[in-house]
Structures are given as C-alpha cells and as structure tokens.
XYZ file of C-alpha atoms in Angstrom:
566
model
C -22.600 7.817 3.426
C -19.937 7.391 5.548
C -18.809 3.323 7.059
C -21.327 3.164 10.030
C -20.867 1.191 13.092
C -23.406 -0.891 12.300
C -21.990 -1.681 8.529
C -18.667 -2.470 11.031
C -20.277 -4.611 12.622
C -21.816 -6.979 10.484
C -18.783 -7.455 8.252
C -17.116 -8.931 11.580
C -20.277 -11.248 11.967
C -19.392 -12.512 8.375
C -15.895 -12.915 9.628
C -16.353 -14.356 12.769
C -19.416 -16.972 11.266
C -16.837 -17.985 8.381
C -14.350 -18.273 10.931
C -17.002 -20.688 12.965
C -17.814 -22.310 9.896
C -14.602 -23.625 9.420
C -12.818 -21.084 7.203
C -10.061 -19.715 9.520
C -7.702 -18.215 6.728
C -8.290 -14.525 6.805
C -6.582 -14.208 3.346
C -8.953 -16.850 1.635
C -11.858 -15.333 3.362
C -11.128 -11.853 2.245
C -10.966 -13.098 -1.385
C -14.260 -14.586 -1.216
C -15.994 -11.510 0.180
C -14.090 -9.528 -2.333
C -15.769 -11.727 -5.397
C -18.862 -11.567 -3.588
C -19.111 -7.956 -3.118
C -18.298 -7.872 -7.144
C -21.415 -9.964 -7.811
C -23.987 -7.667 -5.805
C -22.124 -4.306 -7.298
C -22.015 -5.817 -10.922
C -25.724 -5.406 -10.957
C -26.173 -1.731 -9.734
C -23.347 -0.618 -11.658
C -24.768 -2.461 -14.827
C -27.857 -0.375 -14.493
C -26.470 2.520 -14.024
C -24.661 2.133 -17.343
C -28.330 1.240 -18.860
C -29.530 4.626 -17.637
C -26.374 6.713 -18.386
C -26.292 5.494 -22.267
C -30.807 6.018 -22.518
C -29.682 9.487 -21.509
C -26.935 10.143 -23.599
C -28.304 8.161 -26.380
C -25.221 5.987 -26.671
C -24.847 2.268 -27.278
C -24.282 0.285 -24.017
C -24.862 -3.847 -23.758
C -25.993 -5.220 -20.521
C -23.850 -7.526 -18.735
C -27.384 -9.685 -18.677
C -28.241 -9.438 -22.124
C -28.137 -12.687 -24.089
C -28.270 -16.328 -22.923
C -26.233 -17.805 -20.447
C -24.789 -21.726 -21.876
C -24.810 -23.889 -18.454
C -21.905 -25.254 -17.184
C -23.223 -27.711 -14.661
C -26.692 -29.261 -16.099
C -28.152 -29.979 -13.066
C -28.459 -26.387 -12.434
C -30.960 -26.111 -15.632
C -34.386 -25.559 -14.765
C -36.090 -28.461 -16.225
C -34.071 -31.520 -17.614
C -32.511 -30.900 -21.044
C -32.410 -27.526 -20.865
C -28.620 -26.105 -21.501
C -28.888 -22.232 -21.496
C -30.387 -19.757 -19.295
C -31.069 -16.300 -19.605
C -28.502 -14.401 -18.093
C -30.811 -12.303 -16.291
C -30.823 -15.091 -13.805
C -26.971 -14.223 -13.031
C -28.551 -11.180 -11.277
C -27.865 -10.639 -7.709
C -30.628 -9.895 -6.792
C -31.932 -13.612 -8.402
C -29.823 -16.017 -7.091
C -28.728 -14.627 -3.876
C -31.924 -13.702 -2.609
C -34.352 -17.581 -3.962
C -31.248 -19.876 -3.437
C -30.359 -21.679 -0.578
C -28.284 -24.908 0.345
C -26.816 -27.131 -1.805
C -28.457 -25.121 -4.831
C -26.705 -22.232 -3.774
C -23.589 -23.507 -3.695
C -24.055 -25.598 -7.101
C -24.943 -22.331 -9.143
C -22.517 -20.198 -7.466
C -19.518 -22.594 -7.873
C -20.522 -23.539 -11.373
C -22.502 -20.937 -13.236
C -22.115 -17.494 -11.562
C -18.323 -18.102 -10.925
C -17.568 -18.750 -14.444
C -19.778 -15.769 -15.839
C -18.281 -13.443 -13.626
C -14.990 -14.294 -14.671
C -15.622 -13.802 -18.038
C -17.364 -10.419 -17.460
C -13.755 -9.523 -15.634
C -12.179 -10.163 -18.918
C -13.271 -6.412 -19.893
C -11.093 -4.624 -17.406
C -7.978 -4.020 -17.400
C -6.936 -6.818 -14.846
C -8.998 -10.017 -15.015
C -9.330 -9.742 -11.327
C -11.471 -13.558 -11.238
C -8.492 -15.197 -13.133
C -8.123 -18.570 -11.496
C -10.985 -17.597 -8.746
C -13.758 -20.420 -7.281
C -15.974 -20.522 -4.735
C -14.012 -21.346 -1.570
C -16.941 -21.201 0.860
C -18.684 -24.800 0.162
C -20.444 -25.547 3.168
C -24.414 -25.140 1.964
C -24.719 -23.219 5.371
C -22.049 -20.972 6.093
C -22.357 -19.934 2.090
C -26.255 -19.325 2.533
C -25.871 -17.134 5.525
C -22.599 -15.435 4.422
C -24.966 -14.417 0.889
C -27.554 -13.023 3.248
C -25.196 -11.092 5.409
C -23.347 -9.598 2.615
C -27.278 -8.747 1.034
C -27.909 -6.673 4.358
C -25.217 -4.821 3.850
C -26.860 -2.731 0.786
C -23.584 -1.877 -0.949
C -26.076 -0.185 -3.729
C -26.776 2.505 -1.094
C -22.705 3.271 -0.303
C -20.385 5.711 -2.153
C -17.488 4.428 -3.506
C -15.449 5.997 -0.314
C -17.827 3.914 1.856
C -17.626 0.917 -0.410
C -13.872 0.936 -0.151
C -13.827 1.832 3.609
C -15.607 -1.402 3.893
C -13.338 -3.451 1.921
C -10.225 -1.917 3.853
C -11.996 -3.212 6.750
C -12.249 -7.208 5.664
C -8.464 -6.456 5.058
C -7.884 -5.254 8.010
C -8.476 -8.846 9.157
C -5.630 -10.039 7.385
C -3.022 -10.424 10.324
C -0.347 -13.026 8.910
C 2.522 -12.001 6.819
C 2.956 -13.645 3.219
C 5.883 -16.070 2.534
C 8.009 -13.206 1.202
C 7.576 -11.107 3.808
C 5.537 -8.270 2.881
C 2.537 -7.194 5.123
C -0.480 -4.762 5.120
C 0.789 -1.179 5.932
C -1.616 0.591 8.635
C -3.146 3.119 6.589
C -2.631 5.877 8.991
C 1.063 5.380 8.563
C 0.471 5.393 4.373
C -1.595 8.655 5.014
C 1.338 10.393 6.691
C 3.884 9.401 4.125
C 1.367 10.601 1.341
C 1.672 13.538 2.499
C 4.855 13.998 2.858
C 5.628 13.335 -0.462
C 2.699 15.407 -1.828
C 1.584 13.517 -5.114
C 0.390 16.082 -7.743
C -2.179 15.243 -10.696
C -0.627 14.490 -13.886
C 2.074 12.667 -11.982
C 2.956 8.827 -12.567
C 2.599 6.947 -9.046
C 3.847 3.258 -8.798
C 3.556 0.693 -5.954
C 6.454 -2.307 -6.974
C 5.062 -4.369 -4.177
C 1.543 -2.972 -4.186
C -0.180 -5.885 -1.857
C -4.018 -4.813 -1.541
C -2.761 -0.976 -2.972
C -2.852 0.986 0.174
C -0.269 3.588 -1.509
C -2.419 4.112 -3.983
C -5.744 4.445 -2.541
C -3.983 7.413 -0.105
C -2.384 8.425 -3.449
C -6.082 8.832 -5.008
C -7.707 10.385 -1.866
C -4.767 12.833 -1.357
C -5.244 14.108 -5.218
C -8.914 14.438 -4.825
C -8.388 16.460 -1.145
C -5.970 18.446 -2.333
C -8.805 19.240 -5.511
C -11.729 20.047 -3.548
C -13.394 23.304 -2.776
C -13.873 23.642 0.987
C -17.901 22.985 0.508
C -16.535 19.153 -1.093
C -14.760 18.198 1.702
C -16.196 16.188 4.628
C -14.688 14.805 7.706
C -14.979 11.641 8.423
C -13.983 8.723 11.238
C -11.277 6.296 10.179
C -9.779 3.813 12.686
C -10.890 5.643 15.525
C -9.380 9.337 14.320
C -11.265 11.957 11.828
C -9.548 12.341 8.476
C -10.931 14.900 5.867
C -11.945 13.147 2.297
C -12.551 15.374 -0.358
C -14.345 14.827 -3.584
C -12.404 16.609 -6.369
C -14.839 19.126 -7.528
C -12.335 21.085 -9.150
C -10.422 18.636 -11.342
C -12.108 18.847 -14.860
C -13.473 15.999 -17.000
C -9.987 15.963 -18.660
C -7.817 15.195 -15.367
C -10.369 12.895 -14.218
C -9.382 11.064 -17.351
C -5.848 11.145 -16.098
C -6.437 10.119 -12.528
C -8.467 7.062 -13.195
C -6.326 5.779 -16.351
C -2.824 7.492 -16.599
C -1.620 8.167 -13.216
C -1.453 5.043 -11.032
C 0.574 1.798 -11.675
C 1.472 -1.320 -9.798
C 2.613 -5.098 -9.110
C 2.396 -8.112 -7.119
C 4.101 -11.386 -6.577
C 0.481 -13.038 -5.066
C -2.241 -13.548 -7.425
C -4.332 -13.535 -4.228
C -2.913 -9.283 -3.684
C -3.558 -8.598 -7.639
C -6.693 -9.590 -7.155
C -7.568 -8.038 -3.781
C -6.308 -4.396 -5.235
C -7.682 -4.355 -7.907
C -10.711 -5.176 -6.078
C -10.058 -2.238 -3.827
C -9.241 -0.255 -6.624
C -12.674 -1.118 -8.219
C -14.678 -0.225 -5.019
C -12.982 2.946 -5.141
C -14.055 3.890 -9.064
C -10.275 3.021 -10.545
C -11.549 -0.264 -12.446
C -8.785 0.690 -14.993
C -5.214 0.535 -13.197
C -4.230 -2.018 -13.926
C -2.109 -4.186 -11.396
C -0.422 -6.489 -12.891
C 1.170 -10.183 -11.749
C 5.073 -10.056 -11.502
C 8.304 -10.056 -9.477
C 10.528 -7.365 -10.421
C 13.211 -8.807 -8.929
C 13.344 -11.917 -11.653
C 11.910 -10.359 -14.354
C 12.717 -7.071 -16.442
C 10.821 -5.390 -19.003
C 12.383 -3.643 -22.254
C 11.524 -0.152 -23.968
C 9.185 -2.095 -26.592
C 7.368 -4.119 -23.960
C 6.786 -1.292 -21.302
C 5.208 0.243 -24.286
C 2.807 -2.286 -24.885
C 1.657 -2.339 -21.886
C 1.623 1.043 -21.703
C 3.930 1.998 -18.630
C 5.948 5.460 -18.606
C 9.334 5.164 -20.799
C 11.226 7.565 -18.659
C 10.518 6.083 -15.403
C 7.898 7.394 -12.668
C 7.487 10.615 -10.705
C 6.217 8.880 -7.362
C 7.164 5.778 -6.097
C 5.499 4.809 -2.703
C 6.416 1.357 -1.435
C 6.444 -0.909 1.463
C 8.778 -3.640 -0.145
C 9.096 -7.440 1.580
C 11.341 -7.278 4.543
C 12.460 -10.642 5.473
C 12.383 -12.625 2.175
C 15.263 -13.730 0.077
C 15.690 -14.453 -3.681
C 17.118 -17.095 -5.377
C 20.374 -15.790 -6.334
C 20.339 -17.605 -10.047
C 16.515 -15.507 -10.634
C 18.346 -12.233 -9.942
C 17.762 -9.961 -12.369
C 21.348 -8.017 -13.801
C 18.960 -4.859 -13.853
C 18.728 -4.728 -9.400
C 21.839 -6.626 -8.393
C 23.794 -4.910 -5.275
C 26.680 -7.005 -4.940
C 26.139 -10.636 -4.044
C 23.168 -9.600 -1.860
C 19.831 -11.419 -2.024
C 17.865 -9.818 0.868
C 14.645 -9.001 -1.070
C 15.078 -5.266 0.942
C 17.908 -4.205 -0.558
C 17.139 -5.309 -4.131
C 14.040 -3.678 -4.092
C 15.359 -0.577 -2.996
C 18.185 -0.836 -5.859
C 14.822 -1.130 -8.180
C 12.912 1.763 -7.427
C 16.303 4.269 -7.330
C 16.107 3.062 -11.067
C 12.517 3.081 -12.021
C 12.363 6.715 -11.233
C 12.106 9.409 -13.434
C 15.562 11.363 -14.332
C 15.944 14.718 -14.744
C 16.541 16.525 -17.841
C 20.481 17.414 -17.349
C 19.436 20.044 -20.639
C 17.581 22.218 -17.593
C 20.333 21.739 -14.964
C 17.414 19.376 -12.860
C 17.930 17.376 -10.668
C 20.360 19.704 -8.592
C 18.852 19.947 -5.079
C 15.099 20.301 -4.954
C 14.747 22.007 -7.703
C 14.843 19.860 -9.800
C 11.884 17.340 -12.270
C 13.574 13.887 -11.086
C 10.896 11.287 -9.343
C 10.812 11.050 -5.941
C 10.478 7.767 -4.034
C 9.157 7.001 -0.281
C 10.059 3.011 1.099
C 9.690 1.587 4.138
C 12.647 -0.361 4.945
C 13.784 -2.147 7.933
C 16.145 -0.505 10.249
C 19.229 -2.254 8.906
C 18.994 -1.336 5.928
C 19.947 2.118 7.340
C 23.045 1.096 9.047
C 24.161 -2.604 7.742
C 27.995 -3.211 7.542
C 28.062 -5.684 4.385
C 29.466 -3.952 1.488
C 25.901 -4.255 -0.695
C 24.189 -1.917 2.778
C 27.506 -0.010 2.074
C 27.125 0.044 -1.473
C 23.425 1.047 -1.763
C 23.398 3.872 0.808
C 26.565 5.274 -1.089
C 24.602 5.197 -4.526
C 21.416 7.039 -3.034
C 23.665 10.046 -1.131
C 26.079 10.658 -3.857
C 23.675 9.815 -7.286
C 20.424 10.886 -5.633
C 19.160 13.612 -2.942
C 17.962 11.711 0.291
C 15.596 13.763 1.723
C 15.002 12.665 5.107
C 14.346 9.794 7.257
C 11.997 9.058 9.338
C 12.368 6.586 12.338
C 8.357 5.060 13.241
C 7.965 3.371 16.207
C 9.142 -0.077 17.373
C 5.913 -2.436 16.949
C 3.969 -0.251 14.279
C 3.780 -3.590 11.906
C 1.760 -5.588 14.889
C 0.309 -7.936 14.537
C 2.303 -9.126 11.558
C 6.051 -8.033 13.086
C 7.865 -5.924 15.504
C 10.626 -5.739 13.109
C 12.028 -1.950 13.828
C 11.645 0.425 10.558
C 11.951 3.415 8.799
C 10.596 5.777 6.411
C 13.104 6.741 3.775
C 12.166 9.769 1.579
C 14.712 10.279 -1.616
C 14.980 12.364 -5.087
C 16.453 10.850 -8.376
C 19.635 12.811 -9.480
C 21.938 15.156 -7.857
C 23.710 15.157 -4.705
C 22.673 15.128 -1.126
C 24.340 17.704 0.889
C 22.110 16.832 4.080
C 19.646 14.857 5.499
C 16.413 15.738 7.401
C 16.114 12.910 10.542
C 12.403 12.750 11.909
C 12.134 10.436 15.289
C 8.350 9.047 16.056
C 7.858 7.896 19.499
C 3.636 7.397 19.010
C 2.345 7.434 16.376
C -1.740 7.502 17.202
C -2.150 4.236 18.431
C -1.316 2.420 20.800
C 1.920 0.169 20.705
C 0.724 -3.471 21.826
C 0.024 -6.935 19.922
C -2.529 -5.449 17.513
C -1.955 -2.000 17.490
C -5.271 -0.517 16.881
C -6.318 1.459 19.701
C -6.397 5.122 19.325
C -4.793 7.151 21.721
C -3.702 11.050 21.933
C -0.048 11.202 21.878
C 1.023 11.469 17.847
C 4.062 12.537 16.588
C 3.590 12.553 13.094
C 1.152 15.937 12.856
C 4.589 17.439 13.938
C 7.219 15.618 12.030
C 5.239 16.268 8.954
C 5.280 19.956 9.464
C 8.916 19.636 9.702
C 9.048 17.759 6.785
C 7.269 20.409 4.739
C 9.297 23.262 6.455
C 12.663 21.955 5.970
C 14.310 25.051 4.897
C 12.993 26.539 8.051
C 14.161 24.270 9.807
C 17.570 23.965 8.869
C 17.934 27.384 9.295
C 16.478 26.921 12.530
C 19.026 24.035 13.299
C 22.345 25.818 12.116
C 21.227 28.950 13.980
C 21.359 26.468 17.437
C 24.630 24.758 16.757
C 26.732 27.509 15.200
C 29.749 28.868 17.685
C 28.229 31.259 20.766
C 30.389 32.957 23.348
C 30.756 31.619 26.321
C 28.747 33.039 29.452
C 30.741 30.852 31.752
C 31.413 27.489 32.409
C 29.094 24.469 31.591
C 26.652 27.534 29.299
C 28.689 25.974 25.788
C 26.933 22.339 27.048
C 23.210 23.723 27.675
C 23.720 25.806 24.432
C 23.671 22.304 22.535
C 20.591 20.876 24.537
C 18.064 19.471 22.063
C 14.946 17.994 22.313
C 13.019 18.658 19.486
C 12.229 15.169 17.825
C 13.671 15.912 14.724
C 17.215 16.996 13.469
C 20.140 17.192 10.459
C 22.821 15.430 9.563
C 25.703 17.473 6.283
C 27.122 14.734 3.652
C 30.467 15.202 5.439
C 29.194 13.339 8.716
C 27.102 10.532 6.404
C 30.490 10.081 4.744
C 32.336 9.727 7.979
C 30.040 7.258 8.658
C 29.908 5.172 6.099
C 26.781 6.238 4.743
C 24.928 5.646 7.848
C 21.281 6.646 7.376
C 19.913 5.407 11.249
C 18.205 8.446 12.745
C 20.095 7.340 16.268
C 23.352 7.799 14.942
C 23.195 11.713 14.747
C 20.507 12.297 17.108
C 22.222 15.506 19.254
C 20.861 13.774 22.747
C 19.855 16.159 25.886
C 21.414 15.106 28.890
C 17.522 13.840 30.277
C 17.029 11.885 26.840
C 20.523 9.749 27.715
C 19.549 9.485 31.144
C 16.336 8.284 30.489
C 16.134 6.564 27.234
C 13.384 4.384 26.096
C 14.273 0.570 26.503
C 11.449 -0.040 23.903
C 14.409 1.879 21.662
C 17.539 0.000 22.654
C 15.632 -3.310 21.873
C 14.709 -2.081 19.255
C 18.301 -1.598 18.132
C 19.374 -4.604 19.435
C 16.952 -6.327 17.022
C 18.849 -4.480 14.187
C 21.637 -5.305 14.595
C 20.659 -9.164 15.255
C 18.913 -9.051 11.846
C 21.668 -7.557 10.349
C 24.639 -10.091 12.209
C 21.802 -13.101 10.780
C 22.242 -12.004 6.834
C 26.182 -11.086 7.170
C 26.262 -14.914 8.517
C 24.002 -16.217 5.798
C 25.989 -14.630 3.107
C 28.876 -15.974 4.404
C 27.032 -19.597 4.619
C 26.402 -18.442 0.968
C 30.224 -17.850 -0.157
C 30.983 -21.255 1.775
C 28.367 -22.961 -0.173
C 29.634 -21.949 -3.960
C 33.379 -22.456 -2.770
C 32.887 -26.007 -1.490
C-alpha cells in the first residue's frame, strides 16, 4: 500500500496541531511520533509473532504476557493495587479509553517505562533516556487519535517508512555540529552510483536518521527483484521503482537485515530516530550505535565485540557535518590532518581509513579492478580546492594512496532549507593510484532551487550524469577521441574542434598535480565560448561562498596558532 495523499495529509495535521499546541521543535516532535508509532506497531507485530510461532510450533512470549508492577500508583485501578496486567499496555487499550490528564499520567509513567524496557531486546535500546514530551492533556489526546487513524497495521513496511521519512522531512534546522538531513533524491542518485552489492559491508559514520542506508536497503532489494516484484511508486512528487527482493534466498536475507549495514551518531535524538526508521523498514537489528569518531577510536578486540568488520568496510556512504569544529585536545591520533579541526576534513581522513584494503597477494587495488572499499561523501566545495596545507594534504593522500573516481558538482542551494552552502559529491576507491578523474556538473537536479527546495520540476541532470558515471570507460574514450591533435581545416576550425558542452568531463593525475590536488569540477571544466559568455551567476556566488568559507578557517587557524603561541 503505497503513502496516500490522504496518509500525507494527516501526518501534517499532527504536525501543524503540535505545532499549535505549543510544541514548535520539529526535532522533539519527530521523536515523539517516532515512540508513538512504536507503541501502536508493538502490538501488531507482537501478534504476528503469536501466530508465526502457533504455526511453526515454536516457543514465542508475548510482549503482554505477565503482570505489569506500576510505577505511578495513582494509575492503579482501585486504591492499593500495584500491578496490572500488561495486557493493558496494549494500544489498542490505552490509546483508544484514555483521555486527559489520565492519558498523559499512564503514558508518561507506565507505558513509557514498559516500552523502554521492551527496547532493551534489540539491538539498539532505541527508548534509552526517552519521556513523554507532549504533556498538554489536549494536544496528547488528539495527537493519540490522529496517529490511531492512521492504521499503521494496514501499511507495508515501505509505506510505514515512507511515512516516517515524511515527519522527518519536517525537520528543517541544522544540528549544532552541522550535519543536516540529505534530500533523499540526492541519496538515491549517489546509491546508485556506487552500486552496493549483497554480502557487502555498508557504513554511515554520521548516519543522522540513516538515509544512506535505507537507499542502501531499497537499492539491494531492486536490484533482487524479478520484474513481476517491482512496483512504481510516487516519492516527493517523482515515480521511483521499489522492488521487493524475491530472489534473494532465506540465507541473504539473513545477511541484509543483520550483517550488512552499520552506523553512528553524535545525537542520541538521530540514534534513536534511525533506528526507528530502520525498524519501520524491517532492519530492527542494525544496530546504530552512540559515538563520535572523531574523539573516540575502537581497537581490534573491541570492534570484535561489537561485532564490526576487522578489515574495514566495502561501502561507505556519508554526508559528514560541514560547518562544525572539534576540540583540538579530543582529536583522535587515528584522523588527524595536520593541525586542522574542521569536522569536514577529519571525517573525510576517517572514512579513507575505515575502508576495506585490498589484498596486495592478488595485485587489487590497482585501478578498478581491484576488492578495496569504495566510499561516496558529500563535502563542501572547499574541501575540493582549500589552500591550507591539511586541504593540501588530504586531497594528496586520496589521488596518490587511493583511486578518486569522480566528482560530482550538485547544485548551489540543494541543502535548503537547512544551508546554501555549495557542495559536492566525491566518489573514491581504497588503494592504488588515480590516473584520472571523472568531473560530473549538475545544474537541476529535479527540484526546484528556492528556500525549501521541494517542488518538482522537469529539468534533471542526474539521469544523465549517472549514465556517465556508469559508462566511464566510454566516456573517456569518448573524451580523448575530442581533444586529441586534428588537422587544421583553416583558421579558427582548431578552436571549434575543442567546443564542449556536455556537462561532464576528465581531468589525468598530471593536471591534479599541477594543481595542487585541486578536485573543484570548475577548475578543468573545458568551457564553450556561450558557457563563458553566459555563465550562471547562481555559480560564481556560489564560488565566491567557497572561497569565503575557506579564507574564514585559514583565519581561524591562524587565530588558533596565535592562541597556543601567546
């Protein structure tokens, strides 16, 4: 059943009557509904499990079996009563006889409490620290019936998760560290372009509410699906196909939902919201977990207890905080770049090392060819071109110890409403050498560039720069064959020989060198005569902003040095 309309619609009536209420904090809010939508699906999925182990003649205890000792004894049913059965800790009880100040009492008290102890079975207590945030005995009473209509029983998980991706969607301010929901059509494209496979590892350092990993999942179970399991449905205004994975046995199911996706969060408040996401979307067992990686590191023996890959990851798929900065005395040896403490650059410096290597027994690695894991981050343009000797530094490491795919340049204003901070896509391989780079250039991507950046429209450049992306051979050929020497058929014929317009284009090591390991997409971008004429102002702002952001950390780093001198 696909996310209707109508189901649209009355999650923004719960938004907009908690925003009335007096809750305006769209992260808060989305919490709440997320532990609410847990409540009402705890029941369903507990009787499923009822019916699945009567079937299969296995041993399965109900969530609801047993008594319930009361926290709060006003919510006992007569005086001196202490426990209740924990039948009453149903849904489909509470929610639907309560009302008021009794609602709020048993919630806050009683079916907070039992949930969170019920969470203690998965792999990430998702309800550790949670309470009941909504306290007004109206806005709680009418928020329980709203979420009631929405009969998540009736959903699929798809739908269910289409629905939470929705509340999130509401989420429009940028956390203290700078990190910020990802629009998912953006996530989709780079998914793609990196092409997870099952059996591989995939890891999200920064996973927020686990966008990566969602498109991870549903690009797995697409690329698994027999043409009569795949359905087309509306996302954000475009169709996307969704496939169900009817060809992936009982054994890689196994994989996929417990061995194949990984992640972490600095904000309680993001662990809990992706693994709530995760949850919705039947992954209740990857587990993300609390931590910075930038402060903290993790040893053979401990990444074995908690049962993370030894040799690193295959996939890494990030969007990393842009603007925040780390204590320099919390820096971990393990991701130092210099004296640098711009949160970008240190992540970046953690996934080149948290990826697989290859096996140098096999001669991998070398190109292509090779087994080493592959990483796609979104960094901020500066990262790309930045003077200080840690930009220098890092950019040097990834061309000469790693193979830098390609880069891909989205449009100014694609993170509206949370920032019109100018970025880019970088796509790179553990191990080897790059020998040249593959430069995509989006104009549109799909929507519409303005303060919230959700209106669909036609022009979309990322169909095309994907198929580029996937053709790259091709296209180098294609690329060489353009610019290598052509007699001359008379004057001014050499110039219109080296017209190009096509939105992508290449760059050898020996120009990245000359450059000093300049990664921007403008730098090498072989202009047509119209394009220089003509060029987008949206663009040169956007460059301007660059190199602002860039001339505001080189002064802060000095401010820095000044500091530890004095």
């Amino acid at each position: 059943m696909p996310l209707t309309p109508d189901t649209r619609r009355k999650i923004d009536q719960i938004r907009d009557y908690l925003f009335g209420g007096g809750y305006p904090d769209p992260m808060n809010n989305a919490e709440q509904l997320a532990y609410l939508f847990y409540f009402y699906l705890s029941e369903g999925q507990d009787k499923e499990s009822t019916a699945r182990a009567r079937i299969t003649k296995q041993t399965y205890a109900s969530l609801f079996a047993g008594e319930w000792t009361l926290k709060n004894p006003l919510n006992a049913p007569k005086e001196g009563q202490k426990t209740i059965s924990k039948e009453q800790l149903r849904w489909s009880i509470w929610a639907r006889a309560m009302s008021g100040e009794n609602l709020v009492r048993f919630v806050r008290d009683e079916v907070f409490p039992f949930y969170a102890e019920m969470a203690e079975r998965y792999a990430v207590n998702f309800m550790e620290g949670s309470r009941l945030g909504i306290d007004d005995p109206t806005v709680l009473t009418q928020v329980v019936n709203l979420v009631d209509e929405l009969r998540l029983d009736q959903a699929d998980a798809d739908t269910k998760g289409d629905l939470f991706e929705h509340v999130l969607k509401q989420i429009s301010q940028a956390g203290e560290l700078g990190q910020f929901r990802t629009p998912r059509h953006i996530i989709r494209a780079i998914v793609q372009m990196i092409a997870p496979q099952i059996g591989e590892t995939i890891y999200d350092p920064a996973a927020g509410t686990a966008g990566f990993l969602v498109a991870a999942y549903d690009y797995i179970r697409l690329q698994n699906s027999s043409p009569n399991a795949i359905e087309e449905v509306e996302l954000d205004g475009k169709k996307i196909q969704r496939g169900h994975g009817d060809k992936l046995s009982a054994a890689k199911w196994d994989i996929l939902g417990n061995r194949t996706f990984y992640g972490n969060d600095v904000d309680l408040k993001m662990v809990h919201l992706a693994t709530m996401n995760l949850t919705l979307r039947g992954l209740p067992n990857v587990r993300i977990r609390r931590r910075n990686v930038l402060t903290t590191t993790l040893d053979a023996q401990q990444k074995a207890e908690l049962g993370l890959p030894l040799d690193g990851f295959n996939i890494i798929l990030a969007n990393p905080p842009f603007a925040g900065r780390v204590d320099k005395d919390r820096i971990v040896d393990d991701v130092k770049i210099g004296t640098t403490t711009a949160t970008e650059l240190l992540f970046l410096k953690y996934m080149m090392d948290s990826l697989k290597t290859p096996s140098p027994l096999r001669g991998e690695g070398r190109g292509e060819g090779g087994n080493g894991g592959r990483c796609s981050v979104i960094v901020p343009e500066g990262v790309l071109f930045g003077s200080t000797g840690a930009h220098k530094e890092l950019r040097r490491q990834l061309i000469e110890n790693n193979t830098v795919l390609a880069v891909l340049s989205l449009p100014g204003g694609v993170f509206q409403p949370y920032s019109g901070v100018k970025t880019s896509v970088l796509f790179f391989k553990k191990g080897g050498t790059t020998d040249k780079v593959l430069f995509l250039h989006a104009d549109n991507d799909g929507y519409k560039i303005d303060a919230k950046h959700d209106t669909p429209i036609e022009n979309d450049d990322l169909p095309g720069l994907l198929d580029a992306y996937q053709c790259k051979d091709e296209r180098w050929a294609e690329w060489q064959a353009h610019f290598s020497p052509r007699p001359q058929a008379g004057e001014g014929a050499g110039e219109r020989a080296l017209e190009w317009t096509a939105k992508w284009w290449f760059a050898d090591a020996a120009t990245l060198r000359a450059n000093d390991f300049n990664l921007s997409a403008g730098r090498y971008r072989p202009m047509s005569q119209a394009a220089v004429e003509h060029r987008d102002p949206r663009e040169l702002l956007d460059e301007l902003a660059a190199i602002e952001a860039e001339i505001v950390e080189e002064v802060e780093a000095l401010r820095v040095v000044l500091a530890e001198q004095v």
